[in-house]
Amino acid sequence: MGDHVRVAIVGAGFGGLGTAARLKERGDEDFVVLERRDDVGGTWLANAYPGCRCDIPSHLYSFSFAPNPEWSETYSPQPEIWAYLRRVAEERSLLPHIRFGCDVAAMAWDDEAQLWRLDTSQGELTAQAVVAAPGGLSEPRDPDIPGLATFTGTVFHSATWDHDHDLGGERVAVIGTGASAIQFVPKIQPEVGRLDLYQRTPPWITPHRNRPIRRAEHRLYRTLPAAQQAVRATVWALRELILLGMRGNLRVRGAMEKLALDHLRKQVPDPELRTRLTPDYAIGCKRILVSDDYYPAVSAPNVDLITDGIREVRGNVVVAGDGTEREVDTLIFGTGFQVTNFPVAEVIRGRGGRLLADEWADGVEAHRGTTVTGFPNLFVLTGPNTGLGHNSMVYMIESQLRYVLDALERLRAADVAALDVRPEAQRAWNEGVQRQMEGTVWVDGGCSSWYLDPRGRNVTLWPHHTFRFRERVRRFDVEHYDVEAPRAAPVAA
Ligand code: N01
């Protein structure tokens, strides 16, 4: 028999730490955070590839309750974001609650005892409620290329970067041209001998507005926190305007495309290369990228942009779609993450032993992106249709936290043991979400993206303004739940 807590939080990234901080603020100490890695940070610990930084301004990409007046640049590099999260964990005394190196192998709802049983790499644990905060982008996705297993050189993914490996002078192939690749390609291009860049779909790229934050600004934010709050609010509001283009406003979309095409024209003088870098789908259909150094790197003489696909890998040779063979020392995957299948669902069993992954086999959905019928007292952070293509995920996480904390508060009542969302409420929510999705650039924009599941349904993004989501989750809607009274004597804490 393992120990018991009121709340088990899975993951110590923004979601998990945010939950822990909010619980602590309320004087609730009866929780643990289970983190499979050896430190906090989640995706901001894992993704440490050269050039990794946030493409959302830091004044906004941080907790509203833990402002940081010391950001060195308007868009922070990964080490600074990680250090920020570490500081939040230290300053709020969250570290004693975190079990590092603790992998959750399985968790199952015990209907009799009305609690979750978690099987972890550090033993068993029971909890009244589970907040699953594994992050939407935590399981790297390797490409499925014939012959990959025969590759004789070094191979790694952007999210598992091999920092001990020296790329100096090497022949390097990069597969993928998404948000990660456009950040690390300019960093490695000057040091490698040759870089073969395999592009399947050209991304839309707009100019980067990053700049160092001046000392006077730091002083201002330190002495007058409201000034930083005002900047945060302005950044958030301006980013909400981008959504108009994604929801079908062609003038906004046209303006964004012009901005990106002008950027491409200015940065890539070679018309043939420019053509291959020009997207043929609507801007916003995939994540809009920001960079000032990607196009110059792709234009460098030691870079070959290959747009014929990859036929196979044979030993140390990558064979392109047109049959061209290129010898390679190192292969780097910038191929993104497993998103639409929500990998955490493989280890969660609800009522009657039903596996969440099976439940979601015909379509991933949750009520308010957070709860799933048949999985009582389980709260999924950054769950289905809570992702964003235009604004800060930290805002969405904090919105969800209001809902989750309200639910957890209800579970304190002596006469409430379990909260299970009703199927009709979940269905209605998801029908509403999919209705809002109609006509948006994500489903009508003429691209395929990781936002879409294999059936072409967008199960990842919130289709509307972020304030609309916050409004919908500002309180726990208990009227949509089956509320169960305790069946047996509660387990001693
Ligand atoms: O992954 P991606 P990522 N053969 O999925 C290509 C966040 N992020 O790691 O477009 C050949 O965007 C694929 O091609 P295509 C952000 O939310 C945030 O770059 O599918 N190519 C694409 O070019 C982002 O969206 C920051 O045709 C293959 C690329 O690989 C998310 O993470 C920074 C292939 C994958 O791009 C993921 O970004 C970095 C194959 N078999 C990332 N499979 C911030 O700054 C895939 N591709 C906050």
PDB file of N, CA and C in Angstrom, residues 174-185 197-205 277 281 286-287 289 294 298 305-306 334-335:
ATOM      1  N   VAL A 174      18.812  17.981 -42.044  1.00  0.00           N
ATOM      2  CA  VAL A 174      17.728  18.350 -41.130  1.00  0.00           C
ATOM      3  C   VAL A 174      16.419  18.022 -41.829  1.00  0.00           C
ATOM      4  N   ILE A 175      15.555  17.304 -41.123  1.00  0.00           N
ATOM      5  CA  ILE A 175      14.241  16.987 -41.689  1.00  0.00           C
ATOM      6  C   ILE A 175      13.199  17.809 -40.948  1.00  0.00           C
ATOM      7  N   GLY A 176      12.451  18.606 -41.708  1.00  0.00           N
ATOM      8  CA  GLY A 176      11.420  19.438 -41.104  1.00  0.00           C
ATOM      9  C   GLY A 176      11.811  20.903 -41.103  1.00  0.00           C
ATOM     10  N   THR A 177      10.806  21.744 -41.305  1.00  0.00           N
ATOM     11  CA  THR A 177      11.035  23.195 -41.327  1.00  0.00           C
ATOM     12  C   THR A 177       9.938  23.898 -40.515  1.00  0.00           C
ATOM     13  N   GLY A 178       9.666  23.365 -39.315  1.00  0.00           N
ATOM     14  CA  GLY A 178       8.658  23.955 -38.440  1.00  0.00           C
ATOM     15  C   GLY A 178       9.277  24.932 -37.449  1.00  0.00           C
ATOM     16  N   ALA A 179       8.533  25.199 -36.374  1.00  0.00           N
ATOM     17  CA  ALA A 179       8.939  26.212 -35.392  1.00  0.00           C
ATOM     18  C   ALA A 179      10.305  25.914 -34.779  1.00  0.00           C
ATOM     19  N   SER A 180      10.588  24.624 -34.539  1.00  0.00           N
ATOM     20  CA  SER A 180      11.875  24.278 -33.923  1.00  0.00           C
ATOM     21  C   SER A 180      13.005  24.426 -34.933  1.00  0.00           C
ATOM     22  N   ALA A 181      12.830  23.822 -36.117  1.00  0.00           N
ATOM     23  CA  ALA A 181      13.910  23.832 -37.122  1.00  0.00           C
ATOM     24  C   ALA A 181      14.307  25.252 -37.508  1.00  0.00           C
ATOM     25  N   ILE A 182      13.324  26.147 -37.658  1.00  0.00           N
ATOM     26  CA  ILE A 182      13.700  27.499 -38.110  1.00  0.00           C
ATOM     27  C   ILE A 182      14.498  28.240 -37.031  1.00  0.00           C
ATOM     28  N   GLN A 183      14.453  27.709 -35.796  1.00  0.00           N
ATOM     29  CA  GLN A 183      15.282  28.322 -34.747  1.00  0.00           C
ATOM     30  C   GLN A 183      16.684  27.722 -34.710  1.00  0.00           C
ATOM     31  N   PHE A 184      16.804  26.389 -34.913  1.00  0.00           N
ATOM     32  CA  PHE A 184      18.156  25.825 -34.774  1.00  0.00           C
ATOM     33  C   PHE A 184      18.951  25.842 -36.077  1.00  0.00           C
ATOM     34  N   VAL A 185      18.281  25.852 -37.230  1.00  0.00           N
ATOM     35  CA  VAL A 185      19.019  25.862 -38.502  1.00  0.00           C
ATOM     36  C   VAL A 185      19.984  27.062 -38.587  1.00  0.00           C
ATOM     37  N   LEU A 197      18.647  20.543 -46.109  1.00  0.00           N
ATOM     38  CA  LEU A 197      17.425  20.861 -45.375  1.00  0.00           C
ATOM     39  C   LEU A 197      16.224  20.310 -46.145  1.00  0.00           C
ATOM     40  N   TYR A 198      15.596  19.287 -45.570  1.00  0.00           N
ATOM     41  CA  TYR A 198      14.463  18.637 -46.232  1.00  0.00           C
ATOM     42  C   TYR A 198      13.170  19.324 -45.822  1.00  0.00           C
ATOM     43  N   GLN A 199      12.598  20.049 -46.761  1.00  0.00           N
ATOM     44  CA  GLN A 199      11.365  20.788 -46.501  1.00  0.00           C
ATOM     45  C   GLN A 199      10.192  20.087 -47.185  1.00  0.00           C
ATOM     46  N   ARG A 200       9.177  19.731 -46.396  1.00  0.00           N
ATOM     47  CA  ARG A 200       7.982  19.145 -47.007  1.00  0.00           C
ATOM     48  C   ARG A 200       6.983  20.246 -47.361  1.00  0.00           C
ATOM     49  N   THR A 201       6.796  21.162 -46.421  1.00  0.00           N
ATOM     50  CA  THR A 201       5.865  22.275 -46.655  1.00  0.00           C
ATOM     51  C   THR A 201       6.537  23.560 -46.189  1.00  0.00           C
ATOM     52  N   PRO A 202       6.623  24.597 -47.038  1.00  0.00           N
ATOM     53  CA  PRO A 202       7.247  25.839 -46.551  1.00  0.00           C
ATOM     54  C   PRO A 202       6.362  26.525 -45.510  1.00  0.00           C
ATOM     55  N   PRO A 203       6.949  26.948 -44.406  1.00  0.00           N
ATOM     56  CA  PRO A 203       6.148  27.673 -43.407  1.00  0.00           C
ATOM     57  C   PRO A 203       5.994  29.147 -43.776  1.00  0.00           C
ATOM     58  N   TRP A 204       4.957  29.783 -43.242  1.00  0.00           N
ATOM     59  CA  TRP A 204       4.850  31.244 -43.322  1.00  0.00           C
ATOM     60  C   TRP A 204       5.743  31.834 -42.225  1.00  0.00           C
ATOM     61  N   ILE A 205       6.577  32.780 -42.619  1.00  0.00           N
ATOM     62  CA  ILE A 205       7.497  33.368 -41.632  1.00  0.00           C
ATOM     63  C   ILE A 205       7.384  34.890 -41.676  1.00  0.00           C
ATOM     64  N   LEU A 277      10.336  28.552 -51.297  1.00  0.00           N
ATOM     65  CA  LEU A 277      10.064  28.914 -49.896  1.00  0.00           C
ATOM     66  C   LEU A 277       8.686  29.573 -49.712  1.00  0.00           C
ATOM     67  N   TYR A 281      -0.618  27.835 -49.172  1.00  0.00           N
ATOM     68  CA  TYR A 281      -1.831  27.687 -48.362  1.00  0.00           C
ATOM     69  C   TYR A 281      -1.993  28.981 -47.556  1.00  0.00           C
ATOM     70  N   LYS A 286      -1.063  26.640 -40.573  1.00  0.00           N
ATOM     71  CA  LYS A 286      -0.079  26.068 -39.656  1.00  0.00           C
ATOM     72  C   LYS A 286       0.398  27.219 -38.774  1.00  0.00           C
ATOM     73  N   ARG A 287       1.159  26.912 -37.741  1.00  0.00           N
ATOM     74  CA  ARG A 287       1.639  27.972 -36.863  1.00  0.00           C
ATOM     75  C   ARG A 287       2.447  29.009 -37.671  1.00  0.00           C
ATOM     76  N   LEU A 289       5.324  31.450 -38.109  1.00  0.00           N
ATOM     77  CA  LEU A 289       6.637  31.486 -37.474  1.00  0.00           C
ATOM     78  C   LEU A 289       7.229  32.888 -37.542  1.00  0.00           C
ATOM     79  N   TYR A 294      16.400  32.912 -40.352  1.00  0.00           N
ATOM     80  CA  TYR A 294      16.189  31.625 -41.035  1.00  0.00           C
ATOM     81  C   TYR A 294      16.431  31.755 -42.543  1.00  0.00           C
ATOM     82  N   VAL A 298      19.142  29.798 -44.880  1.00  0.00           N
ATOM     83  CA  VAL A 298      18.774  28.890 -45.992  1.00  0.00           C
ATOM     84  C   VAL A 298      19.447  29.349 -47.292  1.00  0.00           C
ATOM     85  N   LEU A 305      18.393  23.438 -49.984  1.00  0.00           N
ATOM     86  CA  LEU A 305      16.985  23.231 -49.624  1.00  0.00           C
ATOM     87  C   LEU A 305      16.415  22.167 -50.554  1.00  0.00           C
ATOM     88  N   ILE A 306      15.999  21.067 -49.983  1.00  0.00           N
ATOM     89  CA  ILE A 306      15.538  19.935 -50.798  1.00  0.00           C
ATOM     90  C   ILE A 306      14.030  19.789 -50.626  1.00  0.00           C
ATOM     91  N   GLY A 334      13.573  17.656 -37.056  1.00  0.00           N
ATOM     92  CA  GLY A 334      12.796  18.795 -36.531  1.00  0.00           C
ATOM     93  C   GLY A 334      11.348  18.527 -36.874  1.00  0.00           C
ATOM     94  N   THR A 335      10.935  17.281 -36.574  1.00  0.00           N
ATOM     95  CA  THR A 335       9.656  16.785 -37.095  1.00  0.00           C
ATOM     96  C   THR A 335       8.508  16.869 -36.101  1.00  0.00           C
TER      97      THR A 335
END
